[in-house]
Short mmCIF file of C-alpha atoms and ligand atoms in Angstrom, two decimals:
data_model
loop_
_atom_site.label_atom_id
_atom_site.label_comp_id
_atom_site.label_asym_id
_atom_site.label_seq_id
_atom_site.Cartn_x
_atom_site.Cartn_y
_atom_site.Cartn_z
CA MET X 1 105.87 81.06 92.40
CA LEU X 2 103.69 84.08 93.12
CA SER X 3 100.78 85.41 91.14
CA VAL X 4 99.07 88.71 92.00
CA ARG X 5 95.78 89.24 90.17
CA ASP X 6 93.61 92.39 89.93
CA LEU X 7 94.62 93.54 93.40
CA GLU X 8 92.76 96.57 94.75
CA VAL X 9 93.57 98.00 98.18
CA SER X 10 92.20 101.15 99.78
CA PHE X 11 92.52 102.94 103.12
CA LYS X 12 89.76 104.76 105.01
CA THR X 13 90.88 108.14 106.32
CA PHE X 14 89.08 111.17 107.81
CA GLY X 15 89.30 112.77 104.37
CA GLY X 16 87.74 109.80 102.52
CA GLU X 17 88.94 106.53 101.01
CA VAL X 18 92.39 106.50 99.36
CA GLN X 19 92.54 104.01 96.50
CA ALA X 20 96.18 103.03 96.95
CA ILE X 21 96.25 99.97 94.65
CA ARG X 22 93.94 99.93 91.64
CA GLY X 23 94.05 96.59 89.83
CA VAL X 24 97.64 95.36 90.05
CA SER X 25 98.57 92.05 88.37
CA PHE X 26 101.98 90.41 87.98
CA ASP X 27 103.80 87.10 88.35
CA LEU X 28 107.09 86.30 90.02
CA TYR X 29 109.07 83.30 88.79
CA LYS X 30 111.34 81.11 90.89
CA GLY X 31 114.83 82.54 91.33
CA GLU X 32 114.18 85.89 89.62
CA THR X 33 114.34 89.46 90.89
CA LEU X 34 111.40 91.67 90.02
CA ALA X 35 111.98 95.35 90.74
CA VAL X 36 108.91 97.49 91.42
CA VAL X 37 109.73 101.14 90.74
CA GLY X 38 107.89 104.46 90.84
CA GLU X 39 107.57 107.74 92.73
CA SER X 40 106.65 107.90 96.43
CA GLY X 41 102.96 107.16 96.96
CA CYS X 42 102.55 105.14 93.75
CA GLY X 43 101.60 101.99 95.70
CA LYS X 44 104.87 100.02 95.71
CA SER X 45 105.06 99.46 99.45
CA VAL X 46 101.31 98.85 99.81
CA THR X 47 101.66 96.07 97.20
CA ALA X 48 104.54 94.55 99.16
CA ASN X 49 102.74 94.82 102.48
CA THR X 50 99.59 93.24 101.03
CA ILE X 51 101.57 90.24 99.79
CA MET X 52 103.14 89.96 103.22
CA GLY X 53 99.75 90.22 104.97
CA LEU X 54 100.78 93.38 106.80
CA ILE X 55 97.88 95.65 105.82
CA PRO X 56 95.91 96.53 108.98
CA GLN X 57 92.19 96.03 108.26
CA PRO X 58 90.72 98.53 109.11
CA PRO X 59 91.74 101.18 108.07
CA GLY X 60 93.00 99.15 105.07
CA ARG X 61 90.65 97.12 102.89
CA ILE X 62 91.44 94.58 100.19
CA ARG X 63 88.60 95.44 97.86
CA ASN X 64 89.35 92.90 95.16
CA GLY X 65 91.95 90.51 93.80
CA LYS X 66 94.11 87.56 94.76
CA VAL X 67 97.65 86.92 95.92
CA LEU X 68 98.31 83.30 94.96
CA PHE X 69 101.28 81.59 96.60
CA LYS X 70 101.64 77.80 96.74
CA ASN X 71 98.05 77.37 95.52
CA ARG X 72 96.67 79.49 98.36
CA ASP X 73 95.16 82.96 98.18
CA LEU X 74 97.03 84.91 100.88
CA THR X 75 94.30 87.57 101.04
CA LYS X 76 91.87 84.94 102.36
CA LEU X 77 94.04 83.45 105.12
CA ASN X 78 93.38 84.06 108.80
CA LYS X 79 96.05 85.58 111.07
CA ARG X 80 97.35 82.23 112.29
CA ALA X 81 97.75 80.77 108.80
CA LEU X 82 99.45 83.98 107.68
CA ARG X 83 101.88 83.83 110.61
CA ASP X 84 102.91 80.33 109.51
CA ILE X 85 103.88 81.76 106.12
CA GLN X 86 105.46 85.05 107.27
CA GLY X 87 109.14 84.67 107.96
CA VAL X 88 109.14 81.04 106.80
CA ASP X 89 108.01 80.93 103.16
CA ILE X 90 108.00 84.71 102.65
CA SER X 91 110.37 87.12 104.41
CA MET X 92 110.62 90.88 104.28
CA ILE X 93 113.52 93.28 104.63
CA PHE X 94 112.70 96.85 105.57
CA GLN X 95 114.44 100.10 104.74
CA ASP X 96 115.97 100.97 108.10
CA PRO X 97 117.98 98.16 109.72
CA MET X 98 118.01 99.92 113.08
CA THR X 99 114.24 99.82 113.47
CA ALA X 100 114.11 96.21 112.21
CA LEU X 101 116.45 95.02 114.99
CA ASN X 102 115.71 94.95 118.70
CA PRO X 103 118.40 97.14 120.34
CA THR X 104 118.07 95.32 123.68
CA LEU X 105 118.72 91.80 122.35
CA LYS X 106 121.98 90.27 121.21
CA ILE X 107 122.18 89.47 117.50
CA GLY X 108 122.38 85.75 118.23
CA GLU X 109 119.10 85.82 120.17
CA GLN X 110 117.35 87.62 117.32
CA LEU X 111 118.56 85.11 114.73
CA ILE X 112 117.79 82.07 116.88
CA GLU X 113 114.37 83.41 117.93
CA GLY X 114 113.18 83.62 114.31
CA LEU X 115 114.22 80.06 113.60
CA ARG X 116 112.87 78.52 116.83
CA THR X 117 109.53 80.31 116.48
CA HIS X 118 108.81 78.54 113.22
CA HIS X 119 110.81 75.29 113.38
CA LYS X 120 111.31 72.64 116.03
CA VAL X 121 115.09 72.80 116.34
CA SER X 122 117.34 72.55 119.38
CA ARG X 123 119.18 75.64 120.64
CA THR X 124 122.49 74.13 119.56
CA GLU X 125 121.21 73.50 116.04
CA ALA X 126 119.68 77.00 115.88
CA LYS X 127 123.01 78.51 116.96
CA ARG X 128 124.86 76.52 114.31
CA LYS X 129 122.43 77.81 111.69
CA ALA X 130 122.81 81.40 112.98
CA VAL X 131 126.60 81.16 112.60
CA GLU X 132 126.13 79.78 109.08
CA MET X 133 123.79 82.65 108.14
CA LEU X 134 126.15 85.33 109.46
CA SER X 135 128.95 83.79 107.38
CA LEU X 136 126.66 83.72 104.33
CA VAL X 137 126.03 87.45 104.60
CA GLY X 138 129.74 88.15 104.96
CA ILE X 139 130.14 88.82 108.68
CA SER X 140 133.52 87.60 109.87
CA ASN X 141 134.11 85.89 113.21
CA PRO X 142 130.38 84.96 113.47
CA GLU X 143 130.58 82.98 116.75
CA GLU X 144 131.83 86.06 118.58
CA ARG X 145 129.54 88.49 116.73
CA LEU X 146 126.45 86.54 117.86
CA LYS X 147 127.12 87.83 121.38
CA GLN X 148 127.02 91.49 120.36
CA TYR X 149 124.18 94.05 120.30
CA PRO X 150 122.97 95.94 117.18
CA HIS X 151 124.66 99.21 118.23
CA GLN X 152 128.04 97.45 118.02
CA PHE X 153 127.64 97.08 114.24
CA SER X 154 127.86 99.65 111.43
CA GLY X 155 124.79 100.49 109.28
CA GLY X 156 125.90 98.16 106.47
CA MET X 157 126.59 95.32 108.92
CA ARG X 158 123.18 95.81 110.54
CA GLN X 159 121.50 95.48 107.14
CA ARG X 160 123.49 92.27 106.55
CA ILE X 161 122.15 90.96 109.88
CA VAL X 162 118.58 91.88 108.89
CA ILE X 163 119.12 89.93 105.65
CA ALA X 164 120.47 86.97 107.66
CA ILE X 165 117.36 87.01 109.89
CA ALA X 166 115.12 87.17 106.81
CA LEU X 167 116.89 84.18 105.25
CA ILE X 168 117.40 81.94 108.26
CA CYS X 169 114.15 80.02 107.66
CA GLU X 170 115.12 79.57 103.99
CA PRO X 171 112.14 81.43 102.47
CA GLU X 172 111.15 80.94 98.84
CA LEU X 173 110.27 84.61 98.46
CA LEU X 174 112.08 87.65 99.81
CA ILE X 175 110.47 91.10 99.67
CA ALA X 176 112.99 93.92 100.07
CA ASP X 177 111.46 97.37 100.57
CA GLU X 178 114.09 100.02 99.74
CA PRO X 179 116.80 97.85 101.37
CA THR X 180 119.71 100.14 100.51
CA THR X 181 118.17 103.61 100.85
CA ALA X 182 119.54 104.21 104.36
CA LEU X 183 123.07 103.14 103.36
CA ASP X 184 125.94 105.04 101.76
CA VAL X 185 126.90 104.25 98.17
CA THR X 186 129.79 101.83 98.80
CA ILE X 187 127.79 99.82 101.34
CA GLN X 188 124.84 99.87 98.91
CA ALA X 189 127.00 98.18 96.29
CA GLN X 190 128.13 95.52 98.78
CA ILE X 191 124.54 94.77 99.82
CA LEU X 192 123.42 94.49 96.19
CA GLU X 193 126.26 92.07 95.47
CA LEU X 194 125.17 90.12 98.53
CA PHE X 195 121.59 89.83 97.18
CA ASP X 196 122.99 88.55 93.91
CA GLU X 197 125.19 85.99 95.61
CA ILE X 198 122.44 84.78 97.96
CA GLN X 199 120.04 84.37 95.06
CA ARG X 200 122.57 82.27 93.17
CA LYS X 201 123.18 80.10 96.24
CA THR X 202 119.58 79.69 97.44
CA GLY X 203 117.38 80.29 94.37
CA VAL X 204 115.14 82.65 96.39
CA GLY X 205 112.71 84.83 94.38
CA ILE X 206 113.08 88.54 95.20
CA ILE X 207 110.63 91.44 94.90
CA LEU X 208 112.68 94.62 95.20
CA ILE X 209 110.76 97.80 95.97
CA THR X 210 112.79 100.88 95.08
CA HIS X 211 112.78 104.32 93.50
CA ASP X 212 116.47 103.99 92.66
CA LEU X 213 116.99 103.01 89.01
CA GLY X 214 120.72 102.49 89.65
CA VAL X 215 119.86 99.69 92.09
CA VAL X 216 117.40 98.26 89.55
CA ALA X 217 119.98 98.27 86.76
CA LYS X 218 122.34 96.29 88.94
CA ILE X 219 120.19 93.39 90.13
CA ALA X 220 116.71 93.23 88.52
CA ASP X 221 115.70 90.62 85.95
CA ARG X 222 112.33 92.27 85.24
CA ILE X 223 110.95 95.70 86.11
CA ALA X 224 107.37 96.75 86.92
CA VAL X 225 106.78 100.50 86.73
CA MET X 226 103.98 101.71 89.01
CA TYR X 227 102.06 104.97 88.77
CA ALA X 228 99.00 106.05 90.76
CA GLY X 229 98.28 102.55 92.07
CA LYS X 230 98.69 100.73 88.75
CA ILE X 231 101.46 98.89 86.91
CA ILE X 232 101.66 100.95 83.75
CA GLU X 233 104.59 99.09 82.14
CA ILE X 234 106.37 95.81 82.85
CA GLY X 235 109.15 94.06 80.98
CA ASN X 236 112.61 92.61 81.29
CA LYS X 237 115.46 94.93 82.26
CA ARG X 238 116.69 95.43 78.67
CA GLU X 239 113.21 96.25 77.39
CA ILE X 240 112.53 98.82 80.09
CA PHE X 241 115.94 100.51 79.95
CA TYR X 242 116.48 100.46 76.16
CA ASN X 243 112.94 100.46 74.79
CA PRO X 244 110.59 102.11 77.32
CA GLN X 245 107.18 102.71 75.75
CA HIS X 246 105.19 104.52 78.43
CA PRO X 247 105.84 108.28 78.59
CA TYR X 248 106.11 108.02 82.39
CA THR X 249 108.83 105.32 82.17
CA GLN X 250 110.63 107.48 79.60
CA GLY X 251 110.35 110.46 81.96
CA LEU X 252 111.75 108.44 84.88
CA LEU X 253 114.74 107.35 82.83
CA ASN X 254 115.35 110.89 81.51
CA SER X 255 115.43 112.22 85.05
CA VAL X 256 118.39 110.01 86.05
CA PRO X 257 121.87 111.60 85.73
CA ARG X 258 124.11 109.82 83.16
CA LEU X 259 127.87 109.66 83.47
CA ASP X 260 128.35 109.07 79.72
CA LEU X 261 126.74 112.40 78.75
CA GLN X 262 128.63 115.51 79.83
CA GLU X 263 126.79 118.65 80.96
CA GLU X 264 123.48 117.08 80.10
CA GLU X 265 120.53 118.84 81.73
CA LEU X 266 118.32 116.64 83.88
CA LYS X 267 114.70 116.61 82.75
CA PRO X 268 112.31 116.26 85.68
CA ILE X 269 108.74 115.09 85.09
CA GLU X 270 106.68 118.24 85.52
CA GLY X 271 103.54 118.19 87.67
CA THR X 272 102.38 115.88 90.44
CA PRO X 273 100.61 112.51 90.57
CA PRO X 274 96.78 112.53 90.75
CA ASP X 275 94.77 112.59 93.94
CA LEU X 276 94.02 108.96 94.84
CA PHE X 277 90.97 110.01 96.89
CA ALA X 278 89.30 110.55 93.52
CA PRO X 279 91.51 108.99 90.82
CA PRO X 280 90.79 110.00 87.23
CA GLU X 281 88.65 107.81 84.97
CA GLY X 282 91.19 107.89 82.17
CA CYS X 283 94.99 107.62 82.17
CA PRO X 284 96.31 108.90 85.52
CA PHE X 285 99.39 110.34 83.79
CA ALA X 286 97.35 112.46 81.36
CA ALA X 287 97.82 115.77 83.22
CA ARG X 288 101.64 115.39 83.00
CA CYS X 289 101.97 113.64 79.67
CA PRO X 290 103.37 115.57 76.67
CA PHE X 291 101.53 113.19 74.29
CA ALA X 292 98.11 113.25 75.98
CA MET X 293 95.15 112.99 73.61
CA GLU X 294 91.50 113.70 74.20
CA VAL X 295 90.70 110.02 74.79
CA CYS X 296 93.39 109.76 77.50
CA ASP X 297 91.35 111.90 79.91
CA ARG X 298 88.19 109.86 79.42
CA VAL X 299 89.15 106.19 79.12
CA TYR X 300 91.92 104.14 80.75
CA PRO X 301 94.05 102.54 77.98
CA ALA X 302 94.02 98.78 77.41
CA THR X 303 97.16 96.76 78.15
CA THR X 304 99.21 96.17 74.99
CA GLN X 305 101.41 93.08 74.79
CA LEU X 306 104.61 94.23 73.04
CA THR X 307 106.71 91.08 73.55
CA SER X 308 106.24 87.92 75.60
CA GLN X 309 107.37 89.83 78.72
CA HIS X 310 106.80 93.48 77.84
CA THR X 311 103.37 95.10 78.32
CA VAL X 312 102.31 98.75 78.51
CA ASP X 313 99.10 100.66 79.30
CA CYS X 314 99.10 103.63 76.93
CA TRP X 315 96.83 104.90 74.17
CA LEU X 316 99.91 105.59 72.01
CA GLN X 317 100.06 101.83 71.36
CA ASP X 318 96.56 101.86 69.85
CA PRO X 319 96.79 101.59 66.03
CA ARG X 320 94.51 104.65 65.73
CA ALA X 321 97.03 106.77 67.70
CA GLN X 322 99.50 106.67 64.80
CA ALA X 323 97.06 108.77 62.79
CA VAL X 324 96.88 111.26 65.64
CA LEU X 325 100.68 111.54 65.85
CA SER X 326 101.14 112.04 62.14
FE1 LIG D 1 100.08 109.85 77.77
FE2 LIG D 1 97.68 109.12 76.88
FE3 LIG D 1 99.67 107.32 77.05
FE4 LIG D 1 98.52 108.28 79.25
S1 LIG D 1 97.54 107.04 77.68
S2 LIG D 1 100.66 108.03 78.92
S3 LIG D 1 98.12 110.40 78.67
S4 LIG D 1 99.57 109.13 75.74
#
């Protein structure tokens, strides 16, 4: 349903041009959840915002690439055409539900407004749909709740309302940027179950942006691992969790606490990501990688296809690397 090809996005700043996205390609299939994971600043949110058409240009600049959705390249659409897609075919859920909701408007108004902006429906019909959406996201007594303001709801309930607003126009694609980060653990679990349930009921495709591998393990079908503006490994959930091939993915997984191993020491990934004002020519992980070879500093590795869904960008997959290791 969505195909991102060779996407490059940069931002002009007083200090120079930051190359935030450096050739990202992936596909999203109907009804699946693709999790995009990586450290802060790796380009996850910029990718999401580019798909959504939310990159301000300037200072942002889409230097290259395509975002193909329904046979149209979203990077080429004008503001009006983009507005017709935003919130209707593609919706976005942000991290903090309080900033996503208008504190001065009743919940009902906010739900109905989204629907009436994009569809010609009567107020009565829009209200009926708003009640239906609040029920779908598990808010009891929806008719009464429509008359309340955001501050009358808990954090978890507010995020449910944000999800209801995002889904009211029945989008085909939902982009969720760290949707559970601002919530406590029990509410997180409820929201993740809600995503699962909604996807089963509506068949919506979901791109989930997160740094939380626990969240990923719960709801992702496939996982794209981003580092320094590139997808360095992508595969289905089993492949990434049980057979990670990129040293960075392995490092990420080793740095997560495990309940099945007692007194195990956490192993952080030493060092920091490269400066994206002047990204390295070779592998951007080379300065932190325990397996780095001379070639890694000079040349970016080719993408190796490991299975039909699993690819990795690492020189260790090159047949000549085996000789180096032995
Ligand atoms: Fe490490 Fe080289 Fe692979 Fe990069 S390409 S992850 S530096 S081995």
